XYZ file of C-alpha atoms in Angstrom:
251
model
C -0.037 0.029 -0.036
C 2.809 2.424 0.982
C 4.447 1.824 -2.331
C 1.211 2.683 -4.076
C 1.001 5.893 -2.339
C 4.482 6.731 -3.044
C 3.804 5.948 -6.821
C 0.607 7.785 -6.826
C 2.347 10.978 -5.198
C 5.212 10.757 -7.724
C 2.766 10.525 -10.399
C 0.874 13.384 -9.233
C 3.931 15.521 -8.774
C 5.244 14.694 -12.261
C 1.705 15.703 -13.620
C 1.772 19.078 -11.592
C 5.203 19.910 -12.608
C 4.378 19.058 -16.326
C 1.208 21.124 -16.064
C 3.247 24.177 -14.584
C 6.111 24.009 -16.937
C 3.821 23.705 -19.965
C 1.561 26.594 -18.751
C 4.845 28.872 -18.578
C 5.778 27.588 -22.101
C 2.227 28.240 -23.338
C 2.403 31.662 -22.081
C 6.080 32.282 -23.397
C 4.885 31.065 -26.989
C 2.004 33.704 -26.819
C 4.531 36.372 -25.804
C 6.899 35.144 -28.779
C 4.009 35.337 -31.205
C 3.034 38.929 -30.027
C 6.717 40.191 -30.168
C 6.978 38.684 -33.762
C 3.845 40.938 -34.797
C 5.470 43.772 -32.955
C 8.816 43.283 -34.986
C 6.953 42.789 -38.204
C 5.122 45.867 -37.689
C 7.687 48.232 -36.142
C 10.769 46.487 -37.620
C 10.433 48.292 -40.998
C 12.014 51.490 -39.545
C 15.110 49.460 -38.819
C 15.349 47.743 -42.029
C 17.819 50.271 -43.257
C 20.314 49.597 -40.575
C 20.145 46.026 -40.057
C 20.182 44.949 -43.773
C 16.348 44.064 -44.348
C 16.654 41.265 -41.583
C 13.666 42.337 -39.520
C 11.060 40.437 -41.653
C 12.755 37.055 -41.529
C 13.223 37.342 -37.720
C 9.559 38.357 -37.078
C 8.282 35.341 -39.281
C 10.572 33.140 -37.388
C 9.169 34.599 -33.986
C 5.631 34.079 -35.283
C 6.176 30.607 -36.432
C 8.333 29.386 -33.152
C 5.902 31.462 -30.877
C 2.730 29.715 -32.323
C 4.423 26.080 -32.244
C 5.695 26.430 -28.837
C 2.047 27.474 -27.536
C 0.663 24.465 -29.365
C 3.139 22.229 -27.718
C 2.492 23.754 -24.125
C -1.109 23.237 -24.726
C -0.443 19.586 -25.892
C 1.780 18.912 -22.954
C -0.934 20.200 -20.296
C -3.566 18.132 -21.849
C -1.391 14.975 -22.076
C -0.164 15.588 -18.580
C -3.692 15.694 -17.004
C -5.060 12.854 -19.058
C -1.854 10.849 -18.715
C -2.395 9.941 -22.687
C 0.689 7.854 -23.496
C 0.221 8.574 -27.445
C -0.138 12.345 -26.577
C 2.926 12.347 -24.385
C 4.956 10.630 -26.977
C 4.199 12.925 -29.740
C 4.828 15.991 -27.216
C 8.093 14.361 -26.458
C 9.192 14.055 -30.100
C 7.937 17.438 -31.108
C 9.719 19.122 -28.136
C 12.818 17.235 -29.162
C 12.897 18.488 -32.522
C 12.114 22.116 -31.291
C 15.186 21.726 -29.111
C 17.295 20.752 -32.131
C 15.935 23.675 -34.288
C 16.566 26.053 -31.226
C 20.189 25.001 -31.078
C 20.738 25.366 -34.845
C 18.989 28.972 -34.600
C 21.261 29.691 -31.558
C 24.295 28.956 -33.704
C 23.080 31.054 -36.756
C 22.405 33.943 -34.445
C 25.862 33.657 -32.799
C 27.451 33.760 -36.186
C 25.268 36.740 -37.327
C 26.247 38.618 -34.044
C 29.649 38.522 -35.436
C 28.587 40.498 -38.385
C 26.642 42.882 -36.618
C 29.147 45.860 -36.378
C 30.196 45.402 -40.023
C 26.551 45.551 -41.352
C 25.511 48.336 -39.029
C 28.744 50.402 -39.882
C 28.298 50.012 -43.615
C 24.556 50.920 -43.418
C 25.484 54.065 -41.269
C 28.118 55.191 -43.410
C 25.819 54.846 -46.529
C 23.341 56.881 -44.555
C 25.605 59.366 -43.744
C 26.786 59.693 -47.497
C 23.068 60.541 -48.593
C 21.850 62.350 -45.436
C 20.137 65.825 -46.219
C 18.084 66.146 -42.915
C 14.811 65.088 -45.076
C 12.405 63.769 -42.187
C 10.331 62.124 -44.979
C 13.463 60.065 -46.135
C 13.464 56.632 -44.257
C 17.328 56.584 -43.688
C 17.550 60.125 -42.502
C 14.519 59.811 -40.257
C 15.933 56.297 -38.808
C 19.495 58.021 -38.233
C 17.638 61.031 -36.242
C 15.796 58.349 -34.189
C 19.124 56.522 -33.130
C 20.801 59.666 -32.320
C 18.050 60.832 -29.886
C 17.779 57.264 -28.575
C 21.384 56.497 -27.934
C 22.402 60.337 -27.032
C 25.004 60.139 -29.740
C 26.059 62.109 -33.019
C 27.372 60.886 -36.344
C 28.682 57.328 -36.823
C 32.152 57.580 -35.409
C 31.570 60.972 -33.658
C 30.168 64.386 -34.266
C 32.972 65.276 -36.639
C 31.373 62.783 -39.402
C 29.016 65.613 -40.194
C 31.879 67.772 -41.566
C 34.005 64.953 -43.154
C 31.753 61.866 -44.184
C 28.744 63.800 -45.389
C 28.153 64.846 -49.245
C 28.289 68.521 -49.880
C 25.509 67.931 -52.398
C 23.373 66.747 -49.829
C 24.388 68.373 -46.664
C 25.764 71.601 -45.431
C 29.011 70.628 -43.673
C 28.920 73.594 -41.079
C 25.749 72.026 -39.744
C 25.037 68.815 -37.305
C 21.589 67.553 -37.146
C 19.251 68.810 -34.566
C 18.967 65.468 -33.028
C 22.529 65.941 -31.919
C 21.881 68.595 -29.629
C 21.579 67.834 -25.932
C 18.576 70.201 -25.636
C 16.908 69.634 -29.164
C 15.232 72.827 -30.722
C 14.653 73.808 -34.150
C 18.266 74.692 -35.926
C 20.069 74.101 -32.828
C 22.810 72.405 -34.790
C 23.024 74.887 -37.747
C 26.384 76.396 -38.085
C 28.095 74.367 -35.628
C 31.493 74.086 -36.851
C 31.779 77.836 -38.006
C 30.588 78.997 -34.587
C 33.322 79.939 -32.064
C 33.584 76.946 -29.624
C 32.682 79.106 -26.405
C 29.233 79.943 -28.250
C 28.439 76.537 -29.646
C 25.288 74.733 -28.648
C 25.765 71.659 -26.386
C 25.877 68.361 -28.438
C 26.356 64.667 -28.061
C 29.837 64.106 -29.276
C 29.952 60.307 -29.075
C 29.263 58.319 -32.208
C 26.353 56.064 -32.612
C 28.030 52.936 -34.088
C 29.510 51.713 -30.754
C 26.372 52.566 -28.640
C 24.044 50.785 -31.220
C 26.262 47.689 -31.482
C 26.741 47.430 -27.683
C 23.017 47.646 -27.300
C 22.518 44.774 -29.897
C 24.964 42.910 -28.265
C 23.495 43.224 -24.814
C 20.343 41.968 -26.020
C 22.167 38.987 -27.574
C 23.424 38.010 -24.161
C 19.972 38.405 -22.467
C 18.317 36.275 -25.042
C 21.130 33.593 -24.949
C 20.858 33.291 -21.119
C 16.891 33.058 -21.540
C 17.485 30.361 -24.327
C 19.757 28.321 -22.023
C 17.143 28.256 -19.238
C 14.420 27.744 -21.610
C 16.449 24.610 -22.878
C 16.896 23.111 -19.542
C 13.073 23.341 -18.878
C 12.503 21.673 -22.080
C 14.898 18.829 -21.381
C 13.128 18.544 -18.009
C 9.650 18.388 -19.753
C 10.829 15.621 -22.027
C 12.225 13.472 -19.088
C 8.854 14.115 -17.283
C 6.734 13.278 -20.436
C 8.618 10.024 -20.864
C 8.310 9.050 -17.177
C 4.585 9.792 -17.071
C 4.180 7.697 -20.564
C 6.009 4.855 -18.868
C 3.814 5.140 -15.790
C 0.657 5.045 -17.942
C 1.886 1.730 -19.263
C 0.854 2.282 -22.678
C -2.970 3.064 -21.821
C -4.679 5.126 -24.674
C -7.179 7.630 -23.601
């Protein structure tokens, strides 16, 4: 009798853990799906800088989020019903997902090494064509980056005098988005004004700050992925144990 009680307690505990873990996975899947939608809608503003890679990233998030949500739901139902067939399908699908996540992680790591090179090229091209036209996507995006990261130019503020095109930009000026207190025309005639009379501007370049922000997000994503991977391995073990305990009984 005591052995039966222990087995019943163990099965109940495994069911509870499966339900809790898969409930978390289901929520995370929905979160990834929503993030994918946001990236798809808002990412177009960043395509000029990240070489049009927001669309494939958003599609991947949508697909992975949907699959994870479905798998999480499948795991919850399979655990509660202790359906051997459902648990087997769940374990196999989760195993495939783990393999795909490892592949995606390797690809993301490879791409992370190219981040600075890609961003540098895009920023350099944007500088050459910058005219201050807020209706032009590349100009608008550069302004947003300078405002968000409190920076000016790609390498530093001198880029506006040395790396811009005289046909597009007045080299005596810096964009208003470089100013510490941004007002209309605050950056005009910056380089021809006496130093003591110049407007306060951010002098650091945007390239380093932008790449550091991307790398930081890569690290956070990597840590989350490792934690998520460990949880998934535990889920597969629990699913196999529950299936074994079910002795192949089909619901």
